[in-house]
mmCIF file of C-alpha atoms in Angstrom:
data_model
loop_
_atom_site.group_PDB
_atom_site.id
_atom_site.type_symbol
_atom_site.label_atom_id
_atom_site.label_comp_id
_atom_site.label_asym_id
_atom_site.label_seq_id
_atom_site.Cartn_x
_atom_site.Cartn_y
_atom_site.Cartn_z
ATOM 1 C CA MET A 1 -19.118 66.550 -61.741
ATOM 2 C CA ASN A 2 -21.461 65.387 -64.450
ATOM 3 C CA PRO A 3 -25.122 65.884 -63.410
ATOM 4 C CA ALA A 4 -26.168 63.094 -65.750
ATOM 5 C CA ASN A 5 -23.807 60.675 -64.009
ATOM 6 C CA PRO A 6 -23.633 61.665 -60.308
ATOM 7 C CA ALA A 7 -20.879 60.235 -58.129
ATOM 8 C CA MET A 8 -21.755 57.273 -55.955
ATOM 9 C CA THR A 9 -21.637 57.928 -52.202
ATOM 10 C CA LEU A 10 -22.309 55.886 -49.106
ATOM 11 C CA ASN A 11 -25.850 57.212 -48.930
ATOM 12 C CA SER A 12 -26.485 55.907 -52.424
ATOM 13 C CA LEU A 13 -26.534 52.330 -51.160
ATOM 14 C CA PRO A 14 -29.981 50.814 -50.593
ATOM 15 C CA ASN A 15 -31.180 49.976 -47.088
ATOM 16 C CA GLU A 16 -31.007 46.259 -47.816
ATOM 17 C CA VAL A 17 -27.239 46.472 -48.283
ATOM 18 C CA PHE A 18 -26.779 48.431 -45.056
ATOM 19 C CA ILE A 19 -28.884 45.970 -43.079
ATOM 20 C CA GLN A 20 -26.952 43.043 -44.540
ATOM 21 C CA ILE A 21 -23.692 44.640 -43.411
ATOM 22 C CA LEU A 22 -24.823 45.925 -40.003
ATOM 23 C CA SER A 23 -26.571 42.699 -39.030
ATOM 24 C CA ASP A 24 -23.194 41.057 -38.418
ATOM 25 C CA PHE A 25 -22.267 43.718 -35.862
ATOM 26 C CA SER A 26 -22.810 43.119 -32.162
ATOM 27 C CA THR A 27 -25.232 45.285 -30.208
ATOM 28 C CA ARG A 28 -22.348 46.926 -28.371
ATOM 29 C CA THR A 29 -20.879 47.976 -31.726
ATOM 30 C CA LEU A 30 -24.197 49.086 -33.209
ATOM 31 C CA LEU A 31 -25.246 51.462 -30.428
ATOM 32 C CA PRO A 32 -22.618 54.165 -31.174
ATOM 33 C CA LEU A 33 -23.701 54.156 -34.840
ATOM 34 C CA THR A 34 -27.106 55.607 -33.926
ATOM 35 C CA SER A 35 -25.502 59.048 -33.691
ATOM 36 C CA VAL A 36 -24.108 59.020 -37.255
ATOM 37 C CA ASN A 37 -27.243 60.335 -38.942
ATOM 38 C CA HIS A 38 -30.979 59.803 -39.102
ATOM 39 C CA ARG A 39 -30.710 56.999 -41.631
ATOM 40 C CA PHE A 40 -28.203 55.018 -39.582
ATOM 41 C CA TYR A 41 -30.363 55.495 -36.516
ATOM 42 C CA ALA A 42 -33.434 54.109 -38.293
ATOM 43 C CA LEU A 43 -31.502 51.103 -39.622
ATOM 44 C CA VAL A 44 -29.858 50.294 -36.291
ATOM 45 C CA LEU A 45 -33.177 50.733 -34.531
ATOM 46 C CA ARG A 46 -34.816 48.224 -36.864
ATOM 47 C CA ILE A 47 -32.039 45.685 -36.274
ATOM 48 C CA LEU A 48 -32.179 46.098 -32.486
ATOM 49 C CA HIS A 49 -35.968 45.892 -32.542
ATOM 50 C CA TYR A 50 -35.800 42.564 -34.346
ATOM 51 C CA ARG A 51 -33.125 41.238 -31.999
ATOM 52 C CA MET A 52 -35.123 42.243 -28.927
ATOM 53 C CA LEU A 53 -38.237 40.514 -30.212
ATOM 54 C CA LEU A 54 -36.242 37.299 -30.553
ATOM 55 C CA SER A 55 -34.166 37.549 -27.380
ATOM 56 C CA MET A 56 -36.250 39.308 -24.720
ATOM 57 C CA PRO A 57 -38.540 36.358 -23.832
ATOM 58 C CA LEU A 58 -35.303 34.520 -22.903
ATOM 59 C CA LYS A 59 -36.549 31.190 -24.221
ATOM 60 C CA GLU A 60 -33.075 29.664 -24.032
ATOM 61 C CA TYR A 61 -32.030 31.452 -20.853
ATOM 62 C CA LYS A 62 -33.236 32.273 -17.362
ATOM 63 C CA LEU A 63 -32.704 35.335 -15.249
ATOM 64 C CA LEU A 64 -31.251 34.479 -11.862
ATOM 65 C CA LEU A 65 -31.476 37.064 -9.086
ATOM 66 C CA GLU A 66 -29.400 37.079 -5.929
ATOM 67 C CA CYS A 67 -30.668 39.569 -3.360
ATOM 68 C CA PHE A 68 -29.287 39.298 0.152
ATOM 69 C CA HIS A 69 -28.046 41.186 3.169
ATOM 70 C CA PRO A 70 -24.228 41.055 3.446
ATOM 71 C CA SER A 71 -24.543 38.972 6.625
ATOM 72 C CA SER A 72 -26.520 36.262 4.810
ATOM 73 C CA LYS A 73 -24.497 36.028 1.616
ATOM 74 C CA LEU A 74 -23.762 32.316 2.051
ATOM 75 C CA THR A 75 -27.243 31.308 3.217
ATOM 76 C CA GLU A 76 -29.658 33.316 1.082
ATOM 77 C CA PRO A 77 -31.009 31.248 -1.828
ATOM 78 C CA HIS A 78 -31.207 32.662 -5.322
ATOM 79 C CA VAL A 79 -34.485 33.084 -7.183
ATOM 80 C CA PHE A 80 -35.418 32.831 -10.846
ATOM 81 C CA CYS A 81 -37.393 35.592 -12.531
ATOM 82 C CA LYS A 82 -40.313 35.359 -14.937
ATOM 83 C CA TYR A 83 -40.353 37.635 -17.977
ATOM 84 C CA LEU A 84 -43.269 40.098 -17.921
ATOM 85 C CA GLY A 85 -42.602 42.236 -20.971
ATOM 86 C CA THR A 86 -40.749 45.230 -22.361
ATOM 87 C CA ASP A 87 -42.702 48.475 -22.237
ATOM 88 C CA GLY A 88 -42.589 50.369 -25.524
ATOM 89 C CA LEU A 89 -41.520 47.375 -27.605
ATOM 90 C CA ASN A 90 -44.197 46.405 -30.093
ATOM 91 C CA GLU A 91 -44.464 42.673 -30.735
ATOM 92 C CA ARG A 92 -44.802 43.287 -34.472
ATOM 93 C CA HIS A 93 -42.034 44.789 -36.540
ATOM 94 C CA ASP A 94 -44.160 47.473 -38.192
ATOM 95 C CA GLU A 95 -42.415 50.636 -36.964
ATOM 96 C CA THR A 96 -45.018 51.372 -34.300
ATOM 97 C CA GLY A 97 -44.701 51.745 -30.571
ATOM 98 C CA LEU A 98 -42.659 53.875 -28.222
ATOM 99 C CA LEU A 99 -39.454 53.418 -30.198
ATOM 100 C CA TYR A 100 -40.845 55.117 -33.298
ATOM 101 C CA GLU A 101 -43.027 57.852 -31.768
ATOM 102 C CA ASN A 102 -41.977 61.525 -31.846
ATOM 103 C CA ILE A 103 -38.474 60.776 -33.074
ATOM 104 C CA ASP A 104 -36.096 63.678 -32.478
ATOM 105 C CA ALA A 105 -32.509 63.476 -33.655
ATOM 106 C CA ALA A 106 -31.256 64.841 -30.322
ATOM 107 C CA HIS A 107 -32.849 61.952 -28.439
ATOM 108 C CA HIS A 108 -32.029 59.072 -30.760
ATOM 109 C CA PRO A 109 -29.521 57.257 -28.520
ATOM 110 C CA GLY A 110 -31.682 57.746 -25.425
ATOM 111 C CA ARG A 111 -34.720 56.275 -27.147
ATOM 112 C CA VAL A 112 -32.850 53.071 -27.959
ATOM 113 C CA THR A 113 -31.274 52.608 -24.536
ATOM 114 C CA GLY A 114 -34.346 53.779 -22.622
ATOM 115 C CA LEU A 115 -36.290 50.525 -22.877
ATOM 116 C CA TYR A 116 -36.514 48.288 -19.829
ATOM 117 C CA SER A 117 -37.489 44.631 -19.631
ATOM 118 C CA ARG A 118 -39.489 43.668 -16.556
ATOM 119 C CA PHE A 119 -39.196 40.418 -14.622
ATOM 120 C CA ARG A 120 -41.005 39.061 -11.573
ATOM 121 C CA PRO A 121 -38.876 37.231 -8.978
ATOM 122 C CA GLU A 122 -40.414 33.895 -8.047
ATOM 123 C CA VAL A 123 -39.538 31.345 -5.397
ATOM 124 C CA SER A 124 -40.064 27.690 -6.218
ATOM 125 C CA SER A 125 -41.682 25.312 -3.764
ATOM 126 C CA ASP A 126 -38.533 23.181 -3.732
ATOM 127 C CA GLU A 127 -36.432 26.095 -2.553
ATOM 128 C CA GLU A 128 -38.955 26.941 0.144
ATOM 129 C CA ASP A 129 -38.993 23.340 1.380
ATOM 130 C CA GLU A 130 -35.205 23.342 1.419
ATOM 131 C CA ARG A 131 -35.115 26.478 3.552
ATOM 132 C CA GLY A 132 -37.576 24.918 5.964
ATOM 133 C CA THR A 133 -35.417 21.812 6.203
ATOM 134 C CA ILE A 134 -32.307 23.859 6.925
ATOM 135 C CA GLY A 135 -34.104 25.762 9.645
ATOM 136 C CA SER A 136 -35.433 22.588 11.259
ATOM 137 C CA LYS A 137 -31.900 21.233 11.646
ATOM 138 C CA PHE A 138 -31.187 23.946 14.188
ATOM 139 C CA GLY A 139 -34.451 23.406 16.028
ATOM 140 C CA PHE A 140 -35.956 26.795 15.233
ATOM 141 C CA PRO A 141 -37.362 28.562 12.176
ATOM 142 C CA PRO A 142 -34.970 30.688 10.088
ATOM 143 C CA GLY A 143 -36.728 33.893 11.117
ATOM 144 C CA ARG A 144 -35.596 33.448 14.725
ATOM 145 C CA MET A 145 -31.938 33.634 13.756
ATOM 146 C CA LEU A 146 -32.294 37.398 13.962
ATOM 147 C CA LEU A 147 -32.934 37.369 17.684
ATOM 148 C CA LEU A 148 -30.975 34.294 18.691
ATOM 149 C CA SER A 149 -27.746 35.356 17.009
ATOM 150 C CA GLU A 150 -28.352 39.096 17.581
ATOM 151 C CA VAL A 151 -27.449 39.853 13.980
ATOM 152 C CA VAL A 152 -29.331 43.018 13.092
ATOM 153 C CA GLY A 153 -30.460 43.125 9.497
ATOM 154 C CA PHE A 154 -30.738 39.387 8.862
ATOM 155 C CA ILE A 155 -33.050 38.818 5.947
ATOM 156 C CA ARG A 156 -34.532 35.834 4.230
ATOM 157 C CA ALA A 157 -36.580 34.927 1.157
ATOM 158 C CA ASP A 158 -39.984 33.461 1.874
ATOM 159 C CA ILE A 159 -43.156 32.435 0.121
ATOM 160 C CA ASN A 160 -45.822 34.619 1.622
ATOM 161 C CA GLY A 161 -48.661 32.291 0.692
ATOM 162 C CA GLY A 162 -50.626 33.006 3.846
ATOM 163 C CA ARG A 163 -50.533 36.766 3.392
ATOM 164 C CA GLU A 164 -53.518 38.474 1.974
ATOM 165 C CA GLY A 165 -53.145 40.158 -1.407
ATOM 166 C CA LYS A 166 -49.950 38.349 -2.446
ATOM 167 C CA GLY A 167 -49.463 35.157 -4.408
ATOM 168 C CA GLU A 168 -47.411 32.176 -3.452
ATOM 169 C CA ASP A 169 -44.522 33.357 -5.603
ATOM 170 C CA ALA A 170 -43.900 36.568 -3.652
ATOM 171 C CA VAL A 171 -40.259 37.094 -2.723
ATOM 172 C CA ILE A 172 -39.796 38.880 0.588
ATOM 173 C CA ARG A 173 -36.760 40.221 2.384
ATOM 174 C CA GLU A 174 -37.042 41.002 6.070
ATOM 175 C CA VAL A 175 -35.137 44.161 6.963
ATOM 176 C CA THR A 176 -34.506 45.359 10.507
ATOM 177 C CA LEU A 177 -32.863 48.532 11.766
ATOM 178 C CA ASP A 178 -31.555 49.080 15.261
ATOM 179 C CA GLY A 179 -31.867 52.456 16.931
ATOM 180 C CA TYR A 180 -28.420 53.605 15.854
ATOM 181 C CA GLU A 181 -28.820 52.545 12.194
ATOM 182 C CA ASP A 182 -30.048 54.932 9.511
ATOM 183 C CA PHE A 183 -30.136 52.390 6.707
ATOM 184 C CA SER A 184 -29.749 48.765 5.732
ATOM 185 C CA GLN A 185 -28.595 47.475 2.385
ATOM 186 C CA LEU A 186 -29.214 44.603 0.025
ATOM 187 C CA CYS A 187 -26.606 43.197 -2.319
ATOM 188 C CA VAL A 188 -28.109 42.613 -5.765
ATOM 189 C CA VAL A 189 -26.602 40.366 -8.430
ATOM 190 C CA ALA A 190 -28.458 39.795 -11.706
ATOM 191 C CA ASN A 191 -27.215 36.859 -13.769
ATOM 192 C CA LEU A 192 -28.225 35.531 -17.156
ATOM 193 C CA VAL A 193 -27.921 31.749 -17.000
ATOM 194 C CA GLN A 194 -28.633 28.795 -19.233
ATOM 195 C CA VAL A 195 -29.996 25.763 -17.407
ATOM 196 C CA LYS A 196 -29.816 22.222 -18.716
ATOM 197 C CA PRO A 197 -33.408 21.062 -19.343
ATOM 198 C CA GLY A 198 -34.795 18.895 -16.568
ATOM 199 C CA THR A 199 -31.936 19.650 -14.179
ATOM 200 C CA SER A 200 -30.528 22.464 -12.074
ATOM 201 C CA LEU A 201 -27.168 22.317 -13.854
ATOM 202 C CA LEU A 202 -25.996 25.675 -15.170
ATOM 203 C CA LEU A 203 -24.504 25.447 -18.638
ATOM 204 C CA SER A 204 -23.458 29.098 -18.718
ATOM 205 C CA ALA A 205 -23.684 32.194 -16.550
ATOM 206 C CA SER A 206 -23.140 35.856 -17.344
ATOM 207 C CA THR A 207 -23.343 38.614 -14.735
ATOM 208 C CA ILE A 208 -25.421 41.581 -15.859
ATOM 209 C CA GLU A 209 -24.987 43.713 -12.747
ATOM 210 C CA ASP A 210 -23.392 43.289 -9.324
ATOM 211 C CA GLY A 211 -24.101 46.042 -6.824
ATOM 212 C CA PHE A 212 -26.260 47.030 -3.880
ATOM 213 C CA VAL A 213 -29.215 49.198 -2.876
ATOM 214 C CA ARG A 214 -29.572 51.104 0.371
ATOM 215 C CA LEU A 215 -32.833 51.072 2.276
ATOM 216 C CA TRP A 216 -32.960 54.251 4.348
ATOM 217 C CA ARG A 217 -35.068 54.428 7.483
ATOM 218 C CA GLU A 218 -37.091 57.384 6.183
ATOM 219 C CA TRP A 219 -37.683 55.683 2.835
ATOM 220 C CA LEU A 220 -38.858 52.481 4.513
ATOM 221 C CA ARG A 221 -41.199 54.431 6.768
ATOM 222 C CA GLY A 222 -42.654 56.398 3.850
ATOM 223 C CA GLN A 223 -43.128 53.331 1.670
ATOM 224 C CA SER A 224 -44.723 51.459 4.553
ATOM 225 C CA GLY A 225 -47.241 54.246 5.113
ATOM 226 C CA ARG A 226 -48.036 54.322 1.414
ATOM 227 C CA MET A 227 -48.641 50.575 1.455
ATOM 228 C CA GLU A 228 -51.089 50.893 4.343
ATOM 229 C CA LYS A 229 -53.057 53.579 2.501
ATOM 230 C CA ALA A 230 -53.074 51.503 -0.678
ATOM 231 C CA ALA A 231 -54.645 48.608 1.204
ATOM 232 C CA GLU A 232 -57.692 50.769 1.889
ATOM 233 C CA ILE A 233 -58.469 51.404 -1.786
ATOM 234 C CA ASP A 234 -59.519 49.004 -4.507
ATOM 235 C CA TRP A 235 -56.571 47.769 -6.599
ATOM 236 C CA GLU A 236 -58.386 47.630 -9.933
ATOM 237 C CA GLU A 237 -60.034 51.046 -9.713
ATOM 238 C CA ASP A 238 -56.954 52.844 -8.425
ATOM 239 C CA SER A 239 -54.140 50.878 -10.040
ATOM 240 C CA GLU A 240 -52.706 54.024 -11.606
ATOM 241 C CA ARG A 241 -52.190 55.564 -8.186
ATOM 242 C CA MET A 242 -50.000 52.655 -7.168
ATOM 243 C CA SER A 243 -47.209 53.524 -9.601
ATOM 244 C CA PHE A 244 -44.533 55.738 -8.037
ATOM 245 C CA ASP A 245 -41.058 56.531 -9.280
ATOM 246 C CA ASP A 246 -39.462 55.979 -5.871
ATOM 247 C CA ASP A 247 -40.801 52.421 -5.757
ATOM 248 C CA ILE A 248 -37.761 51.483 -7.870
ATOM 249 C CA LEU A 249 -34.310 51.477 -6.303
ATOM 250 C CA TRP A 250 -31.498 51.405 -8.855
ATOM 251 C CA VAL A 251 -28.480 49.214 -8.302
ATOM 252 C CA ASP A 252 -26.072 51.357 -10.325
ATOM 253 C CA MET A 253 -25.710 55.036 -11.166
ATOM 254 C CA SER A 254 -26.493 54.472 -14.857
ATOM 255 C CA LYS A 255 -29.844 52.855 -13.945
ATOM 256 C CA THR A 256 -29.135 49.596 -15.719
ATOM 257 C CA VAL A 257 -30.790 47.372 -13.103
ATOM 258 C CA GLY A 258 -33.481 48.348 -10.625
ATOM 259 C CA LEU A 259 -35.780 46.674 -8.121
ATOM 260 C CA LYS A 260 -39.407 47.669 -7.737
ATOM 261 C CA MET A 261 -40.346 47.175 -4.099
ATOM 262 C CA HIS A 262 -43.266 47.511 -1.760
ATOM 263 C CA VAL A 263 -42.734 47.815 1.969
ATOM 264 C CA ARG A 264 -44.983 46.892 4.870
ATOM 265 C CA PRO A 265 -44.390 46.745 8.627
ATOM 266 C CA LYS A 266 -43.188 43.424 9.914
ATOM 267 C CA ALA A 267 -45.938 41.654 11.817
ATOM 268 C CA TRP A 268 -45.088 41.122 15.464
ATOM 269 C CA ASP A 269 -44.725 37.437 16.297
ATOM 270 C CA PRO A 270 -45.686 36.769 19.935
ATOM 271 C CA SER A 271 -43.678 33.530 19.875
ATOM 272 C CA LEU A 272 -40.420 35.462 19.458
ATOM 273 C CA PRO A 273 -38.469 36.822 22.433
ATOM 274 C CA VAL A 274 -39.479 40.349 23.438
ATOM 275 C CA LEU A 275 -36.483 42.675 23.253
ATOM 276 C CA ILE A 276 -38.288 45.953 23.832
ATOM 277 C CA HIS A 277 -41.686 46.899 25.106
ATOM 278 C CA GLN A 278 -44.142 47.995 22.437
ATOM 279 C CA ASP A 279 -44.962 51.222 24.328
ATOM 280 C CA ASP A 280 -41.292 52.206 24.491
ATOM 281 C CA ARG A 281 -40.843 52.152 20.720
ATOM 282 C CA ASN A 282 -40.427 55.350 18.706
ATOM 283 C CA ASP A 283 -39.209 56.409 15.298
ATOM 284 C CA ASP A 284 -35.559 56.114 16.369
ATOM 285 C CA SER A 285 -35.789 52.671 17.958
ATOM 286 C CA TRP A 286 -35.719 49.165 16.509
ATOM 287 C CA VAL A 287 -37.959 48.761 13.451
ATOM 288 C CA GLY A 288 -38.692 45.827 11.197
ATOM 289 C CA TYR A 289 -40.140 45.736 7.678
ATOM 290 C CA GLU A 290 -40.988 43.219 5.002
ATOM 291 C CA VAL A 291 -39.675 44.311 1.610
ATOM 292 C CA ILE A 292 -41.606 42.706 -1.255
ATOM 293 C CA LEU A 293 -39.544 42.326 -4.425
ATOM 294 C CA GLU A 294 -42.217 42.870 -7.053
ATOM 295 C CA GLU A 295 -40.278 43.428 -10.252
ATOM 296 C CA LEU A 296 -36.746 43.471 -11.568
ATOM 297 C CA HIS A 297 -36.126 46.092 -14.265
ATOM 298 C CA ILE A 298 -33.168 45.630 -16.626
ATOM 299 C CA ARG A 299 -32.156 47.896 -19.481
ATOM 300 C CA SER A 300 -33.066 45.948 -22.612
ATOM 301 C CA THR A 301 -29.900 46.775 -24.529
ATOM 302 C CA ARG A 302 -27.760 45.569 -21.620
ATOM 303 C CA LEU A 303 -29.748 42.350 -21.473
ATOM 304 C CA LEU A 304 -29.321 41.904 -25.211
ATOM 305 C CA MET A 305 -25.562 42.342 -24.835
ATOM 306 C CA ALA A 306 -25.511 39.663 -22.143
ATOM 307 C CA VAL A 307 -27.333 37.222 -24.432
ATOM 308 C CA GLU A 308 -24.884 37.862 -27.264
ATOM 309 C CA GLN A 309 -21.910 37.540 -24.914
ATOM 310 C CA SER A 310 -23.202 34.208 -23.637
ATOM 311 C CA LYS A 311 -23.606 32.860 -27.169
ATOM 312 C CA GLU A 312 -20.088 33.958 -28.096
ATOM 313 C CA GLU A 313 -18.644 32.250 -25.019
ATOM 314 C CA GLN A 314 -20.479 29.038 -25.873
ATOM 315 C CA LYS A 315 -18.994 29.093 -29.374
ATOM 316 C CA ILE A 316 -15.510 29.458 -27.906
ATOM 317 C CA HIS A 317 -16.059 26.604 -25.460
ATOM 318 C CA GLN A 318 -17.359 24.341 -28.203
ATOM 319 C CA THR A 319 -14.377 25.171 -30.402
ATOM 320 C CA ASN A 320 -11.897 24.427 -27.616
ATOM 321 C CA ALA A 321 -13.683 21.267 -26.454
ATOM 322 C CA MET A 322 -11.505 18.169 -26.151
ATOM 323 C CA VAL A 323 -13.081 14.802 -26.906
ATOM 324 C CA ILE A 324 -11.515 11.832 -25.093
ATOM 325 C CA GLY A 325 -12.365 8.345 -26.270
ATOM 326 C CA ALA A 326 -11.142 5.198 -27.935
ATOM 327 C CA PRO A 327 -9.273 5.664 -31.221
ATOM 328 C CA ILE A 328 -11.284 5.115 -34.358
ATOM 329 C CA ALA A 329 -9.834 2.646 -36.829
ATOM 330 C CA VAL A 330 -9.787 3.921 -40.370
ATOM 331 C CA SER A 331 -9.747 1.221 -43.045
#
């Protein structure tokens, strides 16, 4: 080997060439390349950072959440979610923020896949009016279906506008447990959809996660007690105390999608039939809670993959589109 004329290797290529080549790769293909070496990690990280900045606000898409008890799968309306932000992702591409701090080669892949995008489930007024109309057809409000049909665990989405401390866009699921039940469960389906502007027509839909979360009796009781204590302190002064790891229930084992919830006891409605005397209740009897769906957490890389998959499917559909019309005369 001539020292004056060293052999060219892969590492001899400038970063601009690598970025030009790697930019055509999908996110799913890029992620394994972070473990090649430190240079590949830095280049892939820069590409993913740029893609997240463009894709995470979901300007062309909407996040649709389905959260329902198995008994109300066909009646529970879906809700759209508002993007809140991605913790650790700096809005400027200047190599600052959580992604670039204290970089250790052993934790490179985890740093990339450890970002979560947060969304707030919101219920539109149209959907709430529609639910009220459906309930009025049967002559009673939807909440009374629980007692009239004796279906334990019936839940519904509601705008809790009259409740103190919550806005009109709060999404609530009512969960009930009979004396013999240790837990209830909610089916959770997160979809990335593209809606035609000005309509409710879905142009495309891609499922990010389809699973369920279990709400154990002890967990509901503990979260409910925590909520009551939190109501006694000022939110602004003690906001840091309100963040707990067990507030988030993960839908899958890999923690791709999770729901941040707050729980409070279900207010007793004197207009409903009395099934059990208040004095006869104990920890092992019938209990009812209101589960507030505060935030939906989705792993940012998984969300980015869903966006890319949706765009690829749209390209295929456009390529295979068949146009039917009158023949065009060519002179």
